[in-house]
Coordinates of C-alpha atoms in Angstrom, one line a residue:
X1 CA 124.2 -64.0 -20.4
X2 CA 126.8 -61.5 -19.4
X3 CA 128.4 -58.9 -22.1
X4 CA 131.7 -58.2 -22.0
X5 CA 134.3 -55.6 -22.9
X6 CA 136.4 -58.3 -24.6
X7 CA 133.8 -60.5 -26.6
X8 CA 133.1 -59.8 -30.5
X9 CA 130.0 -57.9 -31.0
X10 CA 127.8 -58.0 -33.7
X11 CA 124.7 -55.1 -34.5
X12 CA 122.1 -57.1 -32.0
X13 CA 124.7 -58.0 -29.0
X14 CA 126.2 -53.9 -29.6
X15 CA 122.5 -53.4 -29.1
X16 CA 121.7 -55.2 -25.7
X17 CA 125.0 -53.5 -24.0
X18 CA 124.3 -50.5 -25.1
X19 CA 120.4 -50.2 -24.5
X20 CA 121.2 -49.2 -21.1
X21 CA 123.0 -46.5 -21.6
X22 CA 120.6 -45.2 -24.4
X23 CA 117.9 -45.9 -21.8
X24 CA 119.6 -43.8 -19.0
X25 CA 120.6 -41.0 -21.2
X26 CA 116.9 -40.7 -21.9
X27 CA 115.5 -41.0 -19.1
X28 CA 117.8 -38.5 -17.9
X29 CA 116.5 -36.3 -20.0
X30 CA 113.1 -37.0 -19.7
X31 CA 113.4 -35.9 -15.8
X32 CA 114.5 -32.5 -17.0
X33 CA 111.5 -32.4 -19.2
X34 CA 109.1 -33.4 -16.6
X35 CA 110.2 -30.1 -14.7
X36 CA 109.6 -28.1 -17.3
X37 CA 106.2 -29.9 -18.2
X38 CA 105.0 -29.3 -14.7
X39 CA 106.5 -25.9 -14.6
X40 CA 105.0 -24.6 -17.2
X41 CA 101.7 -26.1 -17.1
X42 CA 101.5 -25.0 -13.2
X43 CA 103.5 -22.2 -13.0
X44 CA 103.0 -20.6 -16.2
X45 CA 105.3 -20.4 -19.4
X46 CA 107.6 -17.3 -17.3
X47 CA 108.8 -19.7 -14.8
X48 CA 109.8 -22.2 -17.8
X49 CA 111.9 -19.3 -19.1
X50 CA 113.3 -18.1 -15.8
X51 CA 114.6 -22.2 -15.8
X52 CA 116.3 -21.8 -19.7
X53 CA 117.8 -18.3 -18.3
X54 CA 120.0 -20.5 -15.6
X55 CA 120.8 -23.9 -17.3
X56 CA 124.1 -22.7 -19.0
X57 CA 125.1 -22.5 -16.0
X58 CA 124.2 -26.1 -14.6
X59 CA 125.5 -27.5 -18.2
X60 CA 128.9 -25.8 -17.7
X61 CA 128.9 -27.4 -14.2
X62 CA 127.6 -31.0 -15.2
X63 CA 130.2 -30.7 -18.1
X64 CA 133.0 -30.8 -15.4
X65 CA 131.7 -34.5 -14.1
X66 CA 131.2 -35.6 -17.9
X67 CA 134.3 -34.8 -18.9
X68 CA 135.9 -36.7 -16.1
X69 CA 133.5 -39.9 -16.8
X70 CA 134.5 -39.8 -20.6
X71 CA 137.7 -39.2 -20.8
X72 CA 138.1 -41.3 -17.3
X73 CA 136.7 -44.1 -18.5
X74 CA 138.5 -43.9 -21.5
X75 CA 141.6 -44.5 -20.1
X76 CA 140.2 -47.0 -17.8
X77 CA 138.7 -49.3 -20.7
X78 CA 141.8 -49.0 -22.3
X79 CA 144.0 -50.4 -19.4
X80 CA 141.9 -53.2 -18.7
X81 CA 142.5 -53.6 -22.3
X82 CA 146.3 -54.2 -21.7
X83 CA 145.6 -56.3 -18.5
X84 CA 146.2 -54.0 -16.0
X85 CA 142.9 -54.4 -13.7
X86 CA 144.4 -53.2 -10.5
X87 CA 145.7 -50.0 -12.0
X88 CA 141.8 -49.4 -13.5
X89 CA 141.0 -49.6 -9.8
X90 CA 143.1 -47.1 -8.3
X91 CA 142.7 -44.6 -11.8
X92 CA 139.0 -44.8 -10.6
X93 CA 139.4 -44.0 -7.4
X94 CA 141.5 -41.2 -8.2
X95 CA 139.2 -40.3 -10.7
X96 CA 136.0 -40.4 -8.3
X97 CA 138.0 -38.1 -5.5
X98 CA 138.5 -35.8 -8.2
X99 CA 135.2 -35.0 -9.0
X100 CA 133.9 -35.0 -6.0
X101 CA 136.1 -32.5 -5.0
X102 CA 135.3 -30.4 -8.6
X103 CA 132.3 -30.2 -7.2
X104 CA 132.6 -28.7 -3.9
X105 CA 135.2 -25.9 -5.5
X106 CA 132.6 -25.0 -8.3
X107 CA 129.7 -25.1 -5.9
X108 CA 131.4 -22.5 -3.8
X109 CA 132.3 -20.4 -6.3
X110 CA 129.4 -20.3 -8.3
X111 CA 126.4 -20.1 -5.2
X112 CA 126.9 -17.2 -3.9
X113 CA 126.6 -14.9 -7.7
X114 CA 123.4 -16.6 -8.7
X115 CA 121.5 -13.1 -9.0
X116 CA 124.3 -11.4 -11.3
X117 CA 125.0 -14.5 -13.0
X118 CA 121.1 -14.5 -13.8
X119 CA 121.1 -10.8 -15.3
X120 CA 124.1 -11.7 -17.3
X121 CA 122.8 -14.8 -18.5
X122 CA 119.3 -12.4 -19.9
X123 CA 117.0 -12.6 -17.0
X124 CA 114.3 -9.6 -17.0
X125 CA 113.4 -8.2 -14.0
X126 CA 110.5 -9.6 -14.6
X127 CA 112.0 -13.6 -14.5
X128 CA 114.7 -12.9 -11.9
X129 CA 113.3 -13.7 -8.8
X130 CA 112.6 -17.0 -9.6
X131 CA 115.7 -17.8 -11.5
X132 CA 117.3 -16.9 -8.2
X133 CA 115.5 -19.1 -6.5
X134 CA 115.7 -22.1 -8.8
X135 CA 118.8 -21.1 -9.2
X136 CA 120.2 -21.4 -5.6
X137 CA 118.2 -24.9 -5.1
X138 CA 119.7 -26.2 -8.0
X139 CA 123.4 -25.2 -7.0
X140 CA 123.0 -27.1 -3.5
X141 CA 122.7 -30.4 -5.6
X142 CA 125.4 -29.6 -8.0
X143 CA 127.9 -32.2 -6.3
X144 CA 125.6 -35.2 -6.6
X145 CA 124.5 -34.1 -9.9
X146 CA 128.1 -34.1 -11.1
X147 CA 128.8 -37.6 -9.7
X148 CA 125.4 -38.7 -11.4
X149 CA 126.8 -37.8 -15.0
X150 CA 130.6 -39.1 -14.1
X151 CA 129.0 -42.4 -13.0
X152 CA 126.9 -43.2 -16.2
X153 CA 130.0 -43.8 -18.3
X154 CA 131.9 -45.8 -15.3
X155 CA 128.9 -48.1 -14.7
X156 CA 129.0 -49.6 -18.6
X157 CA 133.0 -49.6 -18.5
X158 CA 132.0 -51.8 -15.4
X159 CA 129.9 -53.7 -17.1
X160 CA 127.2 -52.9 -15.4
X161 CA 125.1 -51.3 -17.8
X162 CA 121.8 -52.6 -16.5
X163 CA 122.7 -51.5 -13.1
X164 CA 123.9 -47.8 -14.1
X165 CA 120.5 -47.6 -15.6
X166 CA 118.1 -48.8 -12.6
X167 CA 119.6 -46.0 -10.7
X168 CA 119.3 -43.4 -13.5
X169 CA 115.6 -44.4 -14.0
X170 CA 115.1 -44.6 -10.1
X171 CA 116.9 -40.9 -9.8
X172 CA 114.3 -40.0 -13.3
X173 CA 111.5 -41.4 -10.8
X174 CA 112.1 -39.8 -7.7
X175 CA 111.9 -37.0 -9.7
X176 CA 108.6 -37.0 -11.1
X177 CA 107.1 -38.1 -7.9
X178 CA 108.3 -35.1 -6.1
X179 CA 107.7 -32.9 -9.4
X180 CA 103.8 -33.4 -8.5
X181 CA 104.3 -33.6 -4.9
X182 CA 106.1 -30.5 -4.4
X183 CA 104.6 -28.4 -7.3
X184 CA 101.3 -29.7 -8.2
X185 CA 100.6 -30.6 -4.3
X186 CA 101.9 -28.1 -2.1
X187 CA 102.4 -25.3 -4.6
X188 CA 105.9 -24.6 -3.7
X189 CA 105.8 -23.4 -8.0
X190 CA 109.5 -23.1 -9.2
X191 CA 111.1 -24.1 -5.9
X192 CA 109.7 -27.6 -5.7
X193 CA 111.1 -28.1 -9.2
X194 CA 113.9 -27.0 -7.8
X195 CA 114.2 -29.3 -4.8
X196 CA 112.8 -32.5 -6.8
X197 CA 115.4 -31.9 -9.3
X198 CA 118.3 -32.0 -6.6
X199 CA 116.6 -34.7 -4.5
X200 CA 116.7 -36.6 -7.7
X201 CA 120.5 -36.1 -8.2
X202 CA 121.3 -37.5 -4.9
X203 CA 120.0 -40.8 -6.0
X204 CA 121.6 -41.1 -9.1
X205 CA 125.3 -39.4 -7.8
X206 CA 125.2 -40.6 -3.8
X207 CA 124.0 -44.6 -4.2
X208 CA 126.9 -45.4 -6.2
X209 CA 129.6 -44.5 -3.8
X210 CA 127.9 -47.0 -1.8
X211 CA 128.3 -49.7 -4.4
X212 CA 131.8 -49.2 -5.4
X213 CA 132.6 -48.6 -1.8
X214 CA 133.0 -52.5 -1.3
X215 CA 133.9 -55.2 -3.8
X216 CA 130.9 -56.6 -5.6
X217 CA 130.4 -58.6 -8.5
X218 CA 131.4 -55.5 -11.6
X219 CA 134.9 -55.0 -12.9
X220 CA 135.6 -51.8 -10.8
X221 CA 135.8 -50.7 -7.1
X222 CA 137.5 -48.4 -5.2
X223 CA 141.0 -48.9 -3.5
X224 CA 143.6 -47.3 -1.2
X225 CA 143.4 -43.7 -3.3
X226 CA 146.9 -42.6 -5.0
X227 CA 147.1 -39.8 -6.7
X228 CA 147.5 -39.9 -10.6
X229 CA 148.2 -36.7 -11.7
X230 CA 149.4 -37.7 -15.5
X231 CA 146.4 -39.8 -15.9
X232 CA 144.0 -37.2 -14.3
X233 CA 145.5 -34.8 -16.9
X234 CA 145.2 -36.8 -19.8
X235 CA 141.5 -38.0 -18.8
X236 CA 141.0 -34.4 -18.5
X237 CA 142.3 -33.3 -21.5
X238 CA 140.5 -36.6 -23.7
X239 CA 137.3 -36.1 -22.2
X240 CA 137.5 -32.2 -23.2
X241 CA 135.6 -32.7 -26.3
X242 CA 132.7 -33.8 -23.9
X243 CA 133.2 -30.3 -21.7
X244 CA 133.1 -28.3 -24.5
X245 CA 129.7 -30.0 -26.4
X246 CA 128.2 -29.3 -22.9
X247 CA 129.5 -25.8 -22.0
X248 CA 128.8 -25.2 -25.7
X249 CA 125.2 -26.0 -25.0
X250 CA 125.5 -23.6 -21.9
X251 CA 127.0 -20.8 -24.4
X252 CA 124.0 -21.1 -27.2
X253 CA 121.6 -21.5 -24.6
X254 CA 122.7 -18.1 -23.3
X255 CA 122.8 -16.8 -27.4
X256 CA 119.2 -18.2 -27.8
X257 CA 117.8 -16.4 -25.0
X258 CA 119.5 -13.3 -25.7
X259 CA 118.2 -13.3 -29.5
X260 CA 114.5 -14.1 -28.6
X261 CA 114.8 -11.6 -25.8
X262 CA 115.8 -9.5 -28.5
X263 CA 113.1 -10.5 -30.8
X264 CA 109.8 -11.1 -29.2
X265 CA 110.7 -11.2 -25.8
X266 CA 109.8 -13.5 -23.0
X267 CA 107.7 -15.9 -25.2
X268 CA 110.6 -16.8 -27.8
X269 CA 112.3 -17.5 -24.2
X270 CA 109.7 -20.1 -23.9
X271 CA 109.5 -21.3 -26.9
X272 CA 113.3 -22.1 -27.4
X273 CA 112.9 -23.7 -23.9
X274 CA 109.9 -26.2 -25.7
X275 CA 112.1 -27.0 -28.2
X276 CA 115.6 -27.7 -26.2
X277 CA 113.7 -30.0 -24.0
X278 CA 112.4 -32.2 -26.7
X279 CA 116.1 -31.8 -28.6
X280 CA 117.2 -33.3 -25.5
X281 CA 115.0 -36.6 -25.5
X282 CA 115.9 -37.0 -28.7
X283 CA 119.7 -36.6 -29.2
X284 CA 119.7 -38.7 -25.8
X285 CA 119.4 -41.9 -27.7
X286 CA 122.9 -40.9 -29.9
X287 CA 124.6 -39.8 -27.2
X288 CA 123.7 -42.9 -24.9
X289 CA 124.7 -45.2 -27.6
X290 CA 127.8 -43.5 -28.1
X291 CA 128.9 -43.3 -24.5
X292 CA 127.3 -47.0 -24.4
X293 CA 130.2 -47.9 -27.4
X294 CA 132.7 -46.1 -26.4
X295 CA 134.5 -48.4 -23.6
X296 CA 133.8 -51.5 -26.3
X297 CA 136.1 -49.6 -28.7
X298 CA 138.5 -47.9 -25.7
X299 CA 138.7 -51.9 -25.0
X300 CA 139.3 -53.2 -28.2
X301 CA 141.9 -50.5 -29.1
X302 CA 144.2 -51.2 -26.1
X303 CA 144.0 -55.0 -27.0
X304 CA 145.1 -54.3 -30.6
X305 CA 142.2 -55.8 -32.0
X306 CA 142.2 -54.3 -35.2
X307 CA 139.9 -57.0 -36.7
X308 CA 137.1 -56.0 -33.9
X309 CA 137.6 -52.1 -34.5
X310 CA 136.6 -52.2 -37.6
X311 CA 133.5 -54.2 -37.2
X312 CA 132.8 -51.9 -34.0
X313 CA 132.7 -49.1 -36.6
X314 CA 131.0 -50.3 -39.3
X315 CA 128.2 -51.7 -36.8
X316 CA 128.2 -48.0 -34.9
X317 CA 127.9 -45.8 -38.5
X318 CA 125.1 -48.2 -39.4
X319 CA 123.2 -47.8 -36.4
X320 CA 123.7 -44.0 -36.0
X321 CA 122.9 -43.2 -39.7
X322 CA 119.7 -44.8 -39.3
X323 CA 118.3 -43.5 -36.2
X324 CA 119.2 -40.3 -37.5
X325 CA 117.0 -40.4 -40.3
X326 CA 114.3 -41.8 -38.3
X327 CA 114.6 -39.3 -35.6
X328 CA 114.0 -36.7 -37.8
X329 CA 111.0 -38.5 -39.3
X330 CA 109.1 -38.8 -36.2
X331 CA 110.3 -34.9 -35.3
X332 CA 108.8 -33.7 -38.2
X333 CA 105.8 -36.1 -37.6
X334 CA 104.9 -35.4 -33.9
X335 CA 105.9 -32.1 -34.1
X336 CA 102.2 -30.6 -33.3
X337 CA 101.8 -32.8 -30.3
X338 CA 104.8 -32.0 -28.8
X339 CA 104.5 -28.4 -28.5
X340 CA 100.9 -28.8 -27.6
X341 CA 102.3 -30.3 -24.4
X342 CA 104.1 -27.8 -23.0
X343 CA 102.4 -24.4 -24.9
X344 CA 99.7 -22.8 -22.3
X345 CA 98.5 -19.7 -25.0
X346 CA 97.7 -20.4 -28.9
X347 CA 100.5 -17.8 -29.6
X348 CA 103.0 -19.7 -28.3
X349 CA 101.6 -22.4 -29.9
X350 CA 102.1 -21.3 -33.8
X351 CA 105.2 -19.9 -32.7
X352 CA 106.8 -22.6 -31.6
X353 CA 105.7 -25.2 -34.0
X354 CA 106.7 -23.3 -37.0
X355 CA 110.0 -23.0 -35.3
X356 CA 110.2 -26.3 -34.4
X357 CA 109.8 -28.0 -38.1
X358 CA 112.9 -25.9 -39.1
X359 CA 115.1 -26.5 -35.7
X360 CA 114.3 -30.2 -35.8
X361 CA 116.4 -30.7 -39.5
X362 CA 119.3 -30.4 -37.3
X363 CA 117.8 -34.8 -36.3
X364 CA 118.6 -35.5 -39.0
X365 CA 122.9 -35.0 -38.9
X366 CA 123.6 -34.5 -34.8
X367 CA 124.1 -37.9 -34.2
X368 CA 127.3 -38.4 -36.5
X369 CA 128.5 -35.3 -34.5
X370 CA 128.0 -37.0 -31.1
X371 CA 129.7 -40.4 -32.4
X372 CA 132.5 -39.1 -34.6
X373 CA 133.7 -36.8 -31.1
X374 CA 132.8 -40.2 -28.8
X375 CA 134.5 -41.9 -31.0
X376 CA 137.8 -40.3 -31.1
X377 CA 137.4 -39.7 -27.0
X378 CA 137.0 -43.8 -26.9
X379 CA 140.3 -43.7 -28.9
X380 CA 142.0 -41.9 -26.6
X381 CA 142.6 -38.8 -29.1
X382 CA 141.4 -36.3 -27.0
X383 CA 142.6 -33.4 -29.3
X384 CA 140.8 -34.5 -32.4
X385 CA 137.7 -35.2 -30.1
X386 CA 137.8 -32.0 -28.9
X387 CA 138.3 -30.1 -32.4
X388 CA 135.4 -32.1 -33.6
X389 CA 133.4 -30.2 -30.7
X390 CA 134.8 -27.1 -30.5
X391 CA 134.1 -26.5 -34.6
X392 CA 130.1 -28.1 -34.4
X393 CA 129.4 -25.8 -31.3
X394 CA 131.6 -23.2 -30.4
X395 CA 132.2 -22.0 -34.3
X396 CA 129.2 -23.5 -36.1
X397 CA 126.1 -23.0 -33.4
X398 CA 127.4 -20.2 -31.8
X399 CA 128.4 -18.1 -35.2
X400 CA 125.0 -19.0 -36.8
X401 CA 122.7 -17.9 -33.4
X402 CA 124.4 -14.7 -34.3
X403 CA 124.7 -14.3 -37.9
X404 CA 121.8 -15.6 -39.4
X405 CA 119.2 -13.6 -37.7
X406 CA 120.9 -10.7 -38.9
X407 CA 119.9 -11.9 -42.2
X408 CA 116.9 -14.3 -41.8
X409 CA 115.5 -12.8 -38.8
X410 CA 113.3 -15.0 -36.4
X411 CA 114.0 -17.7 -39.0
X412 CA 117.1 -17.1 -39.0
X413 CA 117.2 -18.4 -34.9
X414 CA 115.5 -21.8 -35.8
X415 CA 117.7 -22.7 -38.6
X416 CA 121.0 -22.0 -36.4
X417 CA 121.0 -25.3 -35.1
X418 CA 120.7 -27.4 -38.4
X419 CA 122.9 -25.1 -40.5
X420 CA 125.3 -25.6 -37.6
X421 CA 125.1 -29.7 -37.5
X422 CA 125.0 -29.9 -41.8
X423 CA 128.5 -28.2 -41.6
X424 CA 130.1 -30.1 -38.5
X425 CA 129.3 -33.5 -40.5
X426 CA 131.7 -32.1 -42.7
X427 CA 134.3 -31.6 -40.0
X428 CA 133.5 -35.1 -38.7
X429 CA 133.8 -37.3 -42.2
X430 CA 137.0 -35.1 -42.8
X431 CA 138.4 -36.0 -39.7
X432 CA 137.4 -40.0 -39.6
X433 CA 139.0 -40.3 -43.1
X434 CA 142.1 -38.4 -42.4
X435 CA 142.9 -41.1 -39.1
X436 CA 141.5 -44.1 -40.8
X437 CA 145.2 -45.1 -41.7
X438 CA 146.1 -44.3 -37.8
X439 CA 143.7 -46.1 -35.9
X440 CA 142.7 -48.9 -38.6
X441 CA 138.7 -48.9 -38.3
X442 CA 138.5 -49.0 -41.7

């Protein structure tokens, strides 16, 4: 049976709507761990640094197409909301043009600087050359990858969850195939991860401009383009919550690496690398619930359904709280496996597990971050969205990569991250009780 925007939802049917977006989020993420996987136990644990030196700058990118999915499809829920489907349309369309463009203007700007962007980003002479290469393959599929992330919110505010997902786990699939193809087969090393990760971008960004080209059987499609400049501006400005948790993760990527370079050199490189990729798995599952809510509540708040908000919250706090805890459980738990995956000397082995037992506290609080700023975005409230975001990453994580290993030294680098999350679920319970009386979810 179909799920809709408009039908109450209790804990289970929240559940089935939002399982694929928790599925594609992951599996997103899982494709981005397979490169490192075969990366680093092909390559060798340099090129898996070279590839942490350049991701700031393909999460500051990617942020551009989330924030226009977010925020977008924010405003989108919340018309169809108020019965206005054939505005939705056209806001889409506008919205899809948009990005696309985005895309071409960052491209072109950023292609052509990959080498000083790389030393500036911490690249040794010893890991430039292949950041440079990576690098430059990566920035060819930047437009595709951009649509990819802009289309994962858009399919579920279509309610086509199930179908946003198939293509996310056929882009996570092409990927992997050409992961061992390119790397494992022909030896291409860090350029075949490289090319498998762009080929795999195509997939998930290109075959959905060939579904909402025509009419088919979702809630959205595209329509004679008119250009919405107020709404393009307020999507931009309510999705900014989403561009700064991502360019936030570029800017204490880029604080990591320079520490450990710092510290103990290329290996801390690769050991902060081991741990990002499994953060990433894991957080996945919060933050595709969260986008996976999020049109439910932009929905229900343009209807005035008070009644339904408030359930929608309770049902959402429940579920995140939990899978918090549990998260961090099996972190703590697996934590030895994990690691042993992707370390290729015994050194980097004891290094990174140690680290990783403190880094992964931060499982057990990130997920109220992810929902309380989804949240407000879903709301349309892009400024308290944003301020949520801004104060976890840009003040918290940022100020504790550089303070606390001035105190704490190499410690002091993998308990940044939990330090950081304990004190932005402050900000987030402060906020959610301050605009309880506003928005009436509780």
């Amino acid at each position: 049976m179909r799920i809709q925007l408009s039908d109450h939802f209790t804990m289970r049917r929240l559940l089935r709507f939002t399982l694929p977006s928790i599925v594609m989020m992951v599996v997103t993420s899982i494709y981005s761990v397979v490169d490192g996987l075969f990366v680093a136990n092909v390559v060798g644990s340099n090129a898996l640094a070279s590839i942490n030196i350049v991701m700031p700058m393909f999460l500051i990118l990617g942020a551009f197409g989330f924030m226009m999915g977010s925020g977008g499809s924010a405003e989108v829920a919340k018309t169809m909301g108020e019965g206005r489907e054939d505005d939705a349309k056209s806001y889409f369309t506008t919205l899809t043009i948009a990005v696309a463009i985005l895309g071409v203007i960052l491209t072109a700007a950023t292609i052509f600087f990959i080498r000083p962007l790389s030393y500036f980003m911490g690249a040794s002479d010893l890991l430039i050359e292949d950041c440079v290469i990576y690098g430059t393959i990566c920035l060819i599929g930047n437009i595709p990858y951009m649509l990819q992330t802009f289309f994962q919110t858009f399919f579920i505010t279509a309610e086509k969850p199930k179908l946003g997902m198939v293509l996310t786990i056929a882009s996570g699939v092409t990927n992997i195939v050409l992961d061992w193809l390119f790397i494992v087969v022909f030896q291409w090393g860090i350029a075949g991860a490289a090319v498998a990760t762009s080929i795999g971008y195509a997939v998930g960004g290109f075959l959905p401009l060939l579904y909402f080209a025509r009419k088919n059987s979702s809630r959205l499609h595209f329509v004679k383009p008119h250009v919405h400049w107020r709404m393009l501006l307020h999507s931009a400005g309510n999705g900014s919550s989403e561009m700064v948790s991502n360019a936030s993760r570029a800017l204490t990527t880029f604080l990591f690496n320079i520490q450990l370079m710092r510290l103990v050199g290329e290996a801390g490189v690769s050991a902060i690398t081991i741990m990002q990729y499994v953060n990433f798995v894991f957080i996945a599952v919060m933050i595709g619930f969260s986008v996976g809510s999020a049109p439910v509540i932009g929905y229900h708040y343009g209807a005035q359904n008070q009644t339904e908000l408030k359930g929608l919250f309770r049902i959402c706090m429940t579920f995140i709280v939990t899978a918090c805890l549990c998260m961090f459980a099996l972190s703590e738990l697996a934590a030895g496996p994990l690691v042993a995956v992707f370390a290729d000397s015994q050194s980097l082995y004891e290094m990174t597990l140690w680290g990783f037992r403190l880094f992964a506290i931060s499982f057990a609080a990130v997920g109220i971050n992810i929902f309380a700023s989804a949240f407000f975005t879903a709301l349309c409230n892009g400024a308290v969205s944003a301020f949520i975001s801004f104060m976890r990453t840009i003040v918290f994580e940022a100020g504790a990569v550089l303070l606390l290993p001035v105190f704490f030294d190499l410690n002091g680098v993998w308990i940044a991250l939990p330090v950081a999350e304990g004190l932005g679920v402050l900000v987030s319970v402060i906020c959610l009780v301050i605009f309880r009386k506003r928005y009436h979810y509780i």
